[in-house]
Coordinates of C-alpha atoms in Angstrom, one line a residue:
Chain Y
M58 CA 110.9 -41.6 -93.6
M59 CA 108.6 -42.0 -96.7
F60 CA 108.3 -38.3 -97.1
R61 CA 112.0 -37.6 -96.8
G62 CA 112.7 -40.4 -99.4
L63 CA 110.3 -38.8 -101.8
L64 CA 111.8 -35.3 -101.2
H65 CA 115.3 -36.7 -101.9
S66 CA 114.1 -38.4 -105.0
L67 CA 112.4 -35.3 -106.3
K68 CA 115.4 -33.1 -105.6
E69 CA 117.8 -35.5 -107.4
A70 CA 115.4 -36.0 -110.3
F71 CA 115.2 -32.3 -110.9
I72 CA 119.0 -31.9 -110.8
Q73 CA 119.4 -34.8 -113.2
I74 CA 116.8 -33.5 -115.7
F75 CA 118.6 -30.2 -115.6
R76 CA 122.0 -31.8 -116.1
N77 CA 120.8 -33.8 -119.0
R78 CA 118.7 -31.0 -120.2
V79 CA 119.2 -31.6 -123.9
M80 CA 118.3 -35.2 -123.8
S81 CA 115.5 -34.5 -121.3
F82 CA 114.1 -31.9 -123.6
V83 CA 114.3 -34.2 -126.6
S84 CA 112.6 -37.0 -124.6
I85 CA 109.9 -34.7 -123.4
L86 CA 109.3 -33.4 -126.9
S87 CA 109.1 -36.9 -128.4
I88 CA 106.7 -38.1 -125.7
S89 CA 104.6 -35.0 -126.1
A90 CA 104.6 -35.6 -129.9
M91 CA 103.6 -39.2 -129.5
L92 CA 100.8 -38.3 -127.0
I93 CA 99.5 -35.7 -129.4
I94 CA 99.4 -38.2 -132.2
L95 CA 97.7 -40.6 -129.9
G96 CA 95.3 -37.8 -129.1
V97 CA 94.5 -37.4 -132.8
F98 CA 93.8 -41.1 -133.0
F99 CA 91.6 -40.9 -129.9
F100 CA 89.8 -37.9 -131.4
I101 CA 89.2 -39.8 -134.6
T102 CA 88.1 -43.0 -132.9
V103 CA 85.7 -41.3 -130.5
N104 CA 84.1 -39.2 -133.2
V105 CA 83.8 -42.1 -135.6
N106 CA 82.3 -44.1 -132.8
S107 CA 79.8 -41.4 -131.9
L108 CA 78.9 -41.0 -135.6
T109 CA 78.5 -44.7 -136.0
E110 CA 76.3 -44.9 -133.0
A111 CA 74.2 -42.1 -134.3
I112 CA 73.9 -43.7 -137.7
K113 CA 73.1 -47.0 -136.1
S114 CA 70.4 -45.7 -133.9
E115 CA 68.9 -43.7 -136.8
F116 CA 68.9 -46.5 -139.3
E117 CA 68.5 -49.7 -137.3
N118 CA 64.8 -49.1 -137.4
I119 CA 62.7 -49.6 -140.4
E120 CA 60.9 -46.5 -141.5
I121 CA 57.7 -47.1 -143.3
Y122 CA 56.6 -43.9 -145.1
L123 CA 52.9 -43.8 -145.6
E124 CA 51.0 -42.5 -148.5
D125 CA 49.3 -39.1 -147.8
Y126 CA 45.9 -40.8 -148.1
T127 CA 46.6 -43.4 -145.5
T128 CA 44.7 -42.5 -142.4
E129 CA 46.0 -43.1 -138.9
K130 CA 43.5 -45.9 -138.6
D131 CA 44.8 -47.6 -141.8
A132 CA 48.3 -47.2 -140.3
E133 CA 47.2 -48.9 -137.2
A134 CA 45.9 -51.8 -139.3
I135 CA 49.3 -52.0 -141.1
A136 CA 51.0 -51.9 -137.7
I137 CA 48.9 -54.8 -136.4
S138 CA 49.5 -57.0 -139.3
L139 CA 53.2 -56.3 -139.2
S140 CA 53.3 -57.1 -135.4
S141 CA 52.5 -60.7 -136.3
L142 CA 56.0 -61.1 -137.7
E143 CA 58.3 -62.4 -134.9
E144 CA 61.2 -60.2 -136.0
V145 CA 59.2 -57.1 -135.0
S146 CA 59.4 -56.0 -131.4
Q147 CA 57.7 -52.6 -131.5
I148 CA 55.9 -50.3 -133.9
Q149 CA 55.5 -46.7 -133.4
Y150 CA 53.4 -44.3 -135.3
I151 CA 55.2 -41.0 -136.2
S152 CA 53.0 -38.2 -137.5
K153 CA 54.5 -35.8 -140.0
E154 CA 54.5 -33.1 -137.2
T155 CA 56.5 -35.3 -134.9
A156 CA 58.9 -36.1 -137.8
M157 CA 59.4 -32.4 -138.4
E158 CA 60.2 -31.8 -134.7
E159 CA 62.7 -34.6 -134.7
F160 CA 64.2 -33.1 -137.8
K161 CA 64.6 -29.7 -136.3
E162 CA 66.1 -31.1 -133.2
R163 CA 68.8 -32.8 -135.3
W164 CA 69.6 -29.6 -137.2
G165 CA 70.1 -27.7 -133.9
E166 CA 71.1 -24.2 -134.4
N167 CA 70.4 -24.3 -138.1
A168 CA 66.8 -25.4 -137.5
Y169 CA 65.5 -21.9 -138.3
L170 CA 66.2 -22.7 -141.9
L171 CA 63.3 -25.2 -141.8
D172 CA 60.9 -22.5 -140.7
T173 CA 60.9 -21.1 -144.2
L174 CA 59.1 -24.2 -145.4
S175 CA 55.5 -23.3 -146.2
E176 CA 54.2 -26.8 -145.6
N177 CA 55.5 -29.9 -144.0
P178 CA 57.0 -32.1 -146.8
L179 CA 57.5 -35.1 -144.4
P180 CA 55.2 -38.1 -144.6
N181 CA 53.5 -39.8 -141.8
S182 CA 55.4 -43.0 -141.0
L183 CA 55.6 -46.1 -138.9
R184 CA 58.9 -46.8 -137.1
V185 CA 59.5 -50.5 -136.7
T186 CA 62.0 -51.6 -134.0
L187 CA 63.3 -55.0 -134.7
S188 CA 63.8 -57.8 -132.2
D189 CA 66.2 -59.5 -134.5
I190 CA 68.2 -57.4 -136.9
S191 CA 69.0 -60.2 -139.2
G192 CA 65.4 -60.5 -140.1
G193 CA 65.2 -56.9 -141.1
S194 CA 65.1 -57.4 -144.8
L195 CA 62.1 -59.7 -144.6
V196 CA 60.1 -57.2 -142.6
A197 CA 61.0 -54.4 -145.0
E198 CA 60.0 -56.6 -148.0
V199 CA 56.6 -57.5 -146.4
A200 CA 56.0 -53.8 -145.5
G201 CA 56.8 -52.7 -149.1
T202 CA 53.9 -54.8 -150.5
M203 CA 51.3 -53.4 -148.3
I204 CA 48.7 -51.0 -149.5
G205 CA 49.0 -47.5 -148.2
V206 CA 52.8 -47.7 -147.9
E207 CA 54.7 -45.2 -150.1
D208 CA 58.2 -46.3 -149.4
V209 CA 60.3 -48.3 -147.0
R210 CA 63.6 -47.1 -145.7
Y211 CA 65.9 -49.7 -144.5
F212 CA 69.7 -49.6 -144.8
Q213 CA 71.0 -52.7 -143.1
S214 CA 73.9 -53.3 -145.5
E215 CA 74.9 -49.7 -145.4
V216 CA 74.9 -49.6 -141.6
N217 CA 76.9 -52.8 -141.5
K218 CA 79.5 -51.1 -143.8
V219 CA 79.8 -48.2 -141.4
L220 CA 80.1 -50.5 -138.5
R221 CA 83.0 -52.3 -140.3
I222 CA 84.8 -49.1 -141.1
S223 CA 84.4 -48.0 -137.5
E224 CA 85.8 -51.3 -136.3
G225 CA 88.7 -50.9 -138.7
V226 CA 89.5 -47.5 -137.3
Q227 CA 89.4 -48.9 -133.8
K228 CA 91.8 -51.6 -134.7
L229 CA 94.2 -49.3 -136.5
T230 CA 94.1 -47.0 -133.5
L231 CA 94.9 -49.7 -131.1
I232 CA 97.9 -50.8 -133.2
M233 CA 99.2 -47.3 -133.5
I234 CA 98.8 -46.7 -129.8
I235 CA 100.8 -49.8 -129.0
F236 CA 103.5 -48.9 -131.4
L237 CA 103.7 -45.3 -130.1
I238 CA 103.9 -46.5 -126.5
V239 CA 106.7 -48.9 -127.3
V240 CA 108.6 -46.1 -129.0
S241 CA 108.1 -43.7 -126.1
V242 CA 109.3 -46.3 -123.6
V243 CA 112.5 -46.7 -125.6
V244 CA 113.0 -43.0 -125.7
V245 CA 112.6 -42.5 -122.0
S246 CA 114.7 -45.5 -121.1
S247 CA 117.6 -44.2 -123.2
T248 CA 117.4 -40.8 -121.5
V249 CA 117.3 -42.4 -118.1
K250 CA 120.1 -44.7 -119.1
L251 CA 122.3 -41.6 -119.7
T252 CA 121.6 -40.6 -116.1
V253 CA 122.4 -44.1 -114.9
M254 CA 125.7 -44.2 -116.8
S255 CA 126.7 -40.7 -115.7
R256 CA 126.1 -41.8 -112.2
E257 CA 127.5 -45.3 -112.4
A258 CA 130.4 -44.5 -110.0
E259 CA 128.0 -42.8 -107.6
I260 CA 125.6 -45.7 -107.7
S261 CA 128.3 -48.3 -107.0
I262 CA 129.5 -46.3 -104.1
M263 CA 125.9 -45.9 -102.9
K264 CA 125.6 -49.6 -103.0
Y265 CA 128.8 -50.1 -101.0
V266 CA 127.7 -47.9 -98.2
G267 CA 124.4 -49.8 -98.0
A268 CA 121.9 -47.8 -100.1
T269 CA 118.8 -49.8 -100.7
N270 CA 117.8 -50.4 -104.3
W271 CA 114.9 -48.0 -103.9
F272 CA 117.2 -45.3 -102.7
V273 CA 119.1 -45.5 -106.0
R274 CA 116.0 -46.2 -108.1
G275 CA 113.8 -43.6 -106.6
P276 CA 115.3 -40.5 -108.1
M277 CA 115.5 -42.1 -111.6
L278 CA 112.0 -43.3 -111.4
V279 CA 110.9 -39.9 -110.4
E280 CA 112.9 -38.5 -113.3
G281 CA 111.1 -40.7 -115.8
V282 CA 107.7 -40.0 -114.2
L283 CA 108.4 -36.3 -114.1
M284 CA 109.3 -36.3 -117.8
G285 CA 106.2 -38.2 -118.6
A286 CA 104.0 -35.8 -116.6
I287 CA 105.6 -32.7 -118.2
S288 CA 105.0 -34.3 -121.6
A289 CA 101.4 -35.1 -120.7
A290 CA 100.8 -31.4 -119.7
I291 CA 102.3 -30.2 -123.0
A292 CA 100.3 -32.6 -125.1
L293 CA 97.1 -31.8 -123.2
G294 CA 97.6 -28.1 -123.8
A295 CA 98.3 -28.5 -127.5
S296 CA 95.4 -31.0 -128.0
T297 CA 92.9 -28.8 -126.0
Y298 CA 93.8 -25.8 -128.1
A299 CA 93.6 -27.8 -131.4
Y300 CA 90.3 -29.4 -130.5
L301 CA 88.7 -26.2 -129.4
K302 CA 89.9 -24.5 -132.6
L303 CA 88.6 -27.5 -134.6
T304 CA 85.1 -27.5 -133.1
E305 CA 85.0 -23.7 -133.5
L306 CA 85.9 -23.9 -137.2
F307 CA 84.2 -27.0 -138.4
G308 CA 81.8 -28.1 -135.7
A309 CA 78.8 -26.5 -137.4
D310 CA 79.7 -27.9 -140.8
I311 CA 80.1 -31.4 -139.5
Q312 CA 76.8 -31.1 -137.7
M313 CA 75.1 -30.2 -141.0
L314 CA 76.9 -32.8 -143.0
F315 CA 76.4 -35.8 -140.7
S316 CA 73.4 -34.6 -138.7
N317 CA 75.6 -35.3 -135.7
G318 CA 78.2 -32.9 -134.2
L319 CA 81.7 -33.5 -133.0
V320 CA 82.0 -34.9 -129.5
E321 CA 81.7 -32.2 -126.9
P322 CA 85.1 -30.6 -126.1
G323 CA 84.6 -30.9 -122.3
F324 CA 84.2 -34.6 -122.5
M325 CA 87.1 -35.0 -125.0
I326 CA 89.5 -32.9 -122.9
V327 CA 88.8 -34.6 -119.6
N328 CA 89.3 -38.0 -121.1
L329 CA 92.4 -36.9 -122.9
A330 CA 93.7 -35.6 -119.6
Y331 CA 93.2 -39.0 -118.0
I332 CA 94.8 -40.8 -120.9
F333 CA 97.8 -38.5 -121.2
V334 CA 98.6 -38.4 -117.6
A335 CA 98.2 -42.1 -117.1
L336 CA 100.2 -42.9 -120.2
G337 CA 102.9 -40.3 -119.7
V338 CA 103.5 -41.3 -116.2
S339 CA 103.6 -45.0 -116.9
I340 CA 105.8 -44.6 -119.9
G341 CA 108.2 -42.6 -117.8
A342 CA 108.1 -45.2 -115.0
V343 CA 108.5 -48.2 -117.2
G344 CA 111.2 -46.5 -119.3
S345 CA 113.3 -45.8 -116.2
I346 CA 112.8 -49.2 -114.7
I347 CA 114.0 -50.9 -117.8
S348 CA 117.1 -48.8 -118.1
M349 CA 118.3 -49.2 -114.6
R350 CA 117.6 -52.9 -114.0
R351 CA 121.0 -54.2 -114.8
F352 CA 122.9 -51.4 -113.1
L353 CA 121.7 -52.3 -109.6
K354 CA 123.6 -55.6 -109.4
V355 CA 126.6 -54.7 -107.2
Chain R
M40 CA 132.8 -60.7 -86.1
I41 CA 133.5 -62.8 -89.2
K42 CA 133.3 -66.6 -89.4
F43 CA 133.8 -68.8 -92.4
E44 CA 132.9 -72.4 -92.3
H45 CA 134.3 -74.5 -95.1
V46 CA 133.5 -71.8 -97.6
T47 CA 134.1 -72.5 -101.3
K48 CA 133.7 -70.0 -104.1
K49 CA 135.1 -71.1 -107.5
Y50 CA 135.0 -69.3 -110.8
D51 CA 134.8 -70.9 -114.2
E52 CA 138.5 -70.1 -114.9
V53 CA 140.9 -69.9 -112.0
G54 CA 141.0 -68.2 -108.6
G55 CA 138.4 -68.1 -105.9
I56 CA 138.7 -69.8 -102.5
E57 CA 138.3 -73.4 -101.5
D58 CA 137.2 -74.9 -98.2
V59 CA 138.2 -71.8 -96.2
S60 CA 137.4 -71.7 -92.5
I61 CA 138.4 -68.8 -90.3
D62 CA 137.3 -67.0 -87.2
I63 CA 137.9 -63.3 -86.8
A64 CA 137.0 -62.0 -83.4
D65 CA 135.4 -58.6 -82.5
G66 CA 138.0 -55.9 -82.4
D67 CA 140.6 -57.9 -84.3
F68 CA 143.0 -56.3 -86.8
V69 CA 143.7 -58.7 -89.6
F70 CA 146.1 -58.4 -92.5
L71 CA 145.1 -60.5 -95.5
V72 CA 148.2 -61.2 -97.6
G73 CA 149.0 -63.4 -100.6
P74 CA 149.9 -63.2 -104.2
S75 CA 147.6 -61.7 -106.8
G76 CA 144.7 -64.0 -107.7
A77 CA 145.1 -66.0 -104.5
G78 CA 141.6 -65.3 -103.5
K79 CA 141.9 -62.3 -101.3
S80 CA 139.4 -60.3 -103.2
T81 CA 137.0 -63.2 -103.3
F82 CA 137.3 -63.4 -99.5
I83 CA 136.4 -59.8 -99.1
K84 CA 133.6 -59.9 -101.7
L85 CA 132.0 -62.8 -99.9
I86 CA 131.9 -60.7 -96.7
S87 CA 130.3 -57.7 -98.4
K88 CA 127.9 -60.0 -100.2
E89 CA 129.1 -59.1 -103.7
L90 CA 129.5 -62.8 -104.2
E91 CA 127.5 -65.8 -103.2
P92 CA 129.4 -68.8 -101.9
D93 CA 129.1 -72.1 -103.7
S94 CA 129.1 -74.0 -100.4
G95 CA 129.9 -73.4 -96.7
H96 CA 128.6 -70.9 -94.3
I97 CA 129.5 -67.3 -93.6
Y98 CA 128.6 -65.3 -90.5
V99 CA 129.2 -61.6 -90.1
N100 CA 128.4 -60.0 -86.7
G101 CA 126.7 -63.1 -85.5
Q102 CA 124.3 -63.2 -88.5
D103 CA 124.3 -65.9 -91.1
I104 CA 124.8 -64.1 -94.4
T105 CA 125.4 -67.2 -96.5
H106 CA 122.2 -66.6 -98.4
L107 CA 120.9 -63.1 -98.1
S108 CA 117.9 -61.7 -100.0
N109 CA 118.6 -58.6 -102.1
R110 CA 116.6 -56.6 -99.6
R111 CA 118.8 -57.6 -96.7
I112 CA 122.1 -56.8 -98.4
P113 CA 122.0 -53.1 -97.8
V114 CA 121.3 -53.8 -94.1
L115 CA 124.5 -55.9 -94.0
R116 CA 126.6 -53.3 -95.8
R117 CA 125.6 -50.6 -93.4
Q118 CA 127.5 -52.5 -90.7
I119 CA 130.6 -52.6 -92.9
G120 CA 132.8 -49.8 -93.9
M121 CA 134.7 -50.2 -97.2
V122 CA 138.0 -48.5 -98.2
F123 CA 139.6 -49.1 -101.6
Q124 CA 143.0 -48.6 -103.2
D125 CA 141.5 -46.1 -105.7
F126 CA 139.6 -44.2 -103.0
R127 CA 136.3 -44.1 -105.0
L128 CA 135.4 -40.6 -104.1
L129 CA 132.8 -38.7 -106.1
P130 CA 134.8 -36.1 -108.1
N131 CA 132.0 -33.5 -108.4
K132 CA 131.2 -33.5 -104.6
T133 CA 133.3 -31.7 -102.0
V134 CA 135.0 -33.6 -99.2
Y135 CA 132.2 -32.7 -96.8
E136 CA 129.6 -33.9 -99.4
N137 CA 131.4 -37.1 -100.1
V138 CA 131.3 -38.1 -96.4
A139 CA 127.8 -36.7 -95.9
F140 CA 126.7 -38.8 -98.9
A141 CA 127.2 -42.0 -97.0
M142 CA 124.9 -40.7 -94.2
E143 CA 122.3 -39.5 -96.7
V144 CA 122.2 -43.0 -98.2
V145 CA 121.2 -44.5 -94.9
R146 CA 118.7 -41.7 -94.4
C147 CA 120.2 -39.8 -91.5
T148 CA 118.6 -36.5 -90.7
S149 CA 120.4 -33.5 -92.0
R150 CA 120.9 -32.4 -88.4
T151 CA 122.7 -35.5 -87.5
I152 CA 124.8 -35.2 -90.7
R153 CA 125.7 -31.6 -90.0
R154 CA 126.9 -32.6 -86.5
T155 CA 128.7 -35.8 -87.3
V156 CA 130.6 -35.1 -90.5
P157 CA 132.8 -32.3 -89.2
Q158 CA 133.7 -34.5 -86.2
V159 CA 134.8 -37.4 -88.4
L160 CA 136.8 -35.0 -90.7
Q161 CA 138.4 -33.7 -87.5
V162 CA 139.4 -37.2 -86.4
M163 CA 140.8 -37.8 -89.9
G164 CA 142.8 -34.6 -89.8
I165 CA 141.1 -33.1 -92.8
A166 CA 138.6 -30.7 -91.2
D167 CA 140.2 -27.8 -93.1
K168 CA 139.6 -29.5 -96.4
A169 CA 135.9 -29.8 -96.0
D170 CA 134.9 -27.5 -98.9
Q171 CA 137.5 -28.7 -101.4
L172 CA 137.0 -31.1 -104.2
P173 CA 138.8 -34.5 -104.0
D174 CA 141.0 -33.6 -107.0
T175 CA 142.6 -30.8 -105.2
L176 CA 143.8 -33.0 -102.4
S177 CA 146.9 -35.2 -102.1
Q178 CA 146.5 -38.9 -102.4
G179 CA 146.9 -39.4 -98.6
E180 CA 144.3 -36.8 -98.0
Q181 CA 141.9 -38.4 -100.4
Q182 CA 142.3 -41.7 -98.6
R183 CA 141.5 -40.0 -95.4
V184 CA 138.3 -38.8 -96.9
A185 CA 137.5 -42.3 -98.1
I186 CA 138.1 -43.6 -94.6
A187 CA 136.0 -40.9 -93.1
R188 CA 133.2 -41.9 -95.4
A189 CA 133.7 -45.6 -94.4
I190 CA 133.5 -45.0 -90.7
V191 CA 131.0 -42.1 -90.5
N192 CA 128.1 -44.5 -89.9
N193 CA 130.0 -46.2 -87.1
P194 CA 130.4 -49.7 -88.7
K195 CA 131.5 -52.6 -86.6
L196 CA 133.7 -53.8 -89.4
L197 CA 136.0 -52.0 -91.7
I198 CA 137.3 -53.7 -94.8
A199 CA 140.3 -52.1 -96.5
D200 CA 141.3 -53.3 -99.9
E201 CA 145.0 -52.2 -100.3
P202 CA 144.3 -48.8 -98.8
T203 CA 147.9 -47.8 -99.0
G204 CA 148.6 -49.2 -102.5
N205 CA 148.7 -45.8 -104.1
L206 CA 150.5 -44.0 -101.3
D207 CA 154.2 -43.3 -100.5
P208 CA 155.5 -45.0 -97.4
D209 CA 155.3 -42.0 -95.1
T210 CA 151.7 -41.3 -96.1
A211 CA 150.9 -44.9 -95.9
W212 CA 152.1 -45.1 -92.4
E213 CA 149.9 -42.1 -91.4
I214 CA 146.9 -43.9 -92.8
M215 CA 147.9 -47.0 -90.8
K216 CA 148.0 -45.0 -87.6
L217 CA 144.5 -43.8 -88.4
L218 CA 143.3 -47.3 -89.0
A219 CA 145.0 -48.5 -85.7
Q220 CA 143.2 -45.7 -83.9
I221 CA 139.9 -46.7 -85.4
N222 CA 140.6 -50.3 -84.4
R223 CA 141.4 -49.2 -80.8
R224 CA 137.8 -47.8 -80.6
G225 CA 136.6 -51.4 -81.2
T226 CA 136.1 -51.5 -84.9
T227 CA 137.2 -54.8 -86.4
I228 CA 139.5 -54.3 -89.4
V229 CA 140.3 -56.6 -92.3
M230 CA 143.0 -55.2 -94.6
V231 CA 144.2 -56.7 -97.8
T232 CA 147.7 -55.5 -98.5
H233 CA 151.0 -56.2 -100.3
A234 CA 152.9 -53.8 -98.1
K235 CA 155.5 -55.9 -96.3
E236 CA 156.9 -53.2 -94.1
I237 CA 153.5 -52.2 -92.9
V238 CA 152.5 -55.7 -92.0
D239 CA 155.8 -56.3 -90.2
R240 CA 155.8 -53.0 -88.4
M241 CA 152.2 -53.3 -87.2
G242 CA 152.7 -56.8 -85.8
R243 CA 149.1 -57.8 -86.0
R244 CA 147.4 -61.0 -87.0
V245 CA 148.4 -62.1 -90.5
V246 CA 146.3 -64.5 -92.7
A247 CA 148.0 -65.6 -95.8
I248 CA 146.0 -66.9 -98.7
D249 CA 147.5 -68.8 -101.6
S250 CA 145.7 -70.6 -104.4
G251 CA 142.4 -70.3 -102.6
H252 CA 143.6 -71.8 -99.3
I253 CA 144.6 -70.2 -96.0
V254 CA 148.3 -71.3 -95.8
R255 CA 149.2 -69.4 -92.7
D256 CA 147.5 -67.6 -89.8
N257 CA 149.8 -66.0 -87.3
K258 CA 148.6 -64.0 -84.3
E259 CA 151.4 -61.4 -84.4
G260 CA 152.7 -62.2 -87.8
E261 CA 154.9 -60.9 -90.4
Y262 CA 154.3 -60.6 -94.1
G263 CA 156.4 -63.6 -94.9
Y264 CA 156.7 -63.1 -98.6
D265 CA 159.5 -61.6 -100.6
V266 CA 158.0 -58.8 -102.5

């Protein structure tokens, strides 16, 4: 029973999409376009987020660069006296060798460039992890006055700025996504409405001979869902291609520039696939339900 | 088969029916007559659940249908065949498909459909028209298709809303003979009509409605109005 109903719906939906092929085509194109735009926003948000995270994790600690003459023992003394501050949760000694390794790791494929350096220009340092970020400036100030300290790197206000930008991007994305979804629902609903209107006589006769609402609704729901699914497939194909191209062309540059690469294509595409299919299908379903609600009252 | 108990259905303007009570037995053949706007359509629409009564009770086939949820309405309608003055056939489907459609809607298997539809077309005398589109048929033939569609699911009740309204007298009489034949098989028929000769010639129960009231109910009645 269930299966036969689904089969009937599928058959009718295909016939209907073919009959309204111009409108169906336009709808599919516009949903694809909107999904692709959405994909672009997703791409931007995810990358901005990952960049923000990277920046945060890199700069949320206070780096205390030590003078060359500061021995490891002196460093330990500095660390102990800083530990008495309650804002400090942990202090880690980073030798210049360790620093270089971290640096190379960050440069990835381009790390060989660093091999040309004759001597390690990086200083020994102390990395201070804060228990309370708001007290960061105080710790940085205290550390700056200590003997044996060359420089203190702490960029709280800069990190905050980046965080704010990232939040802004997220909000903008959310607004755009909602707007695009609304537009797409309207597009689908007007296409399915064409179907409903072209079949008004048929629907009223169906109702007279005792068709259930679902018997009438099924094919149109499937029609909407099918259009959504096709759009999702198109959008996914286009986005995958574009993203692969993009990482291929600019991935390395971005890695160099921000010391953090683009989000991995595999992750991106799998997530886009979920989003596109879920959105496409629900847009199709909601669009058709909206358009046929008032026609079922016979 | 049909029972109205003090049923009232009024519209904002005029028309509708008021305090109508009637009992139509299984296998009855009833003509519903009366001037336009007297409430005949309201009566029919209350039976097929297109309208909800303001008050009173309605029973169809022993079931109280006064208030029916949307989900139950299709179940009710499958027990009722409907025939209209304007046939209401689907122009882009063949005769066969138009009749088969009614069976698809109630989810019959395609085997049952293939077996049943030709039989019904045979009974209606249009077996040779199965592959034609409705537009290529005469009016009488189109109404036969519509009746075939109405009875293909073996309803206990057939409601005909001026089924002969668009037909010439000879054709109309042919249709009436078919309806009589369907009635003989046990199907209850309620037919709205303005055709005096038909009513008089058939000599069946006549219910006259005027201004929303049943003004006459004769067992073997005549039309009783001057047309």
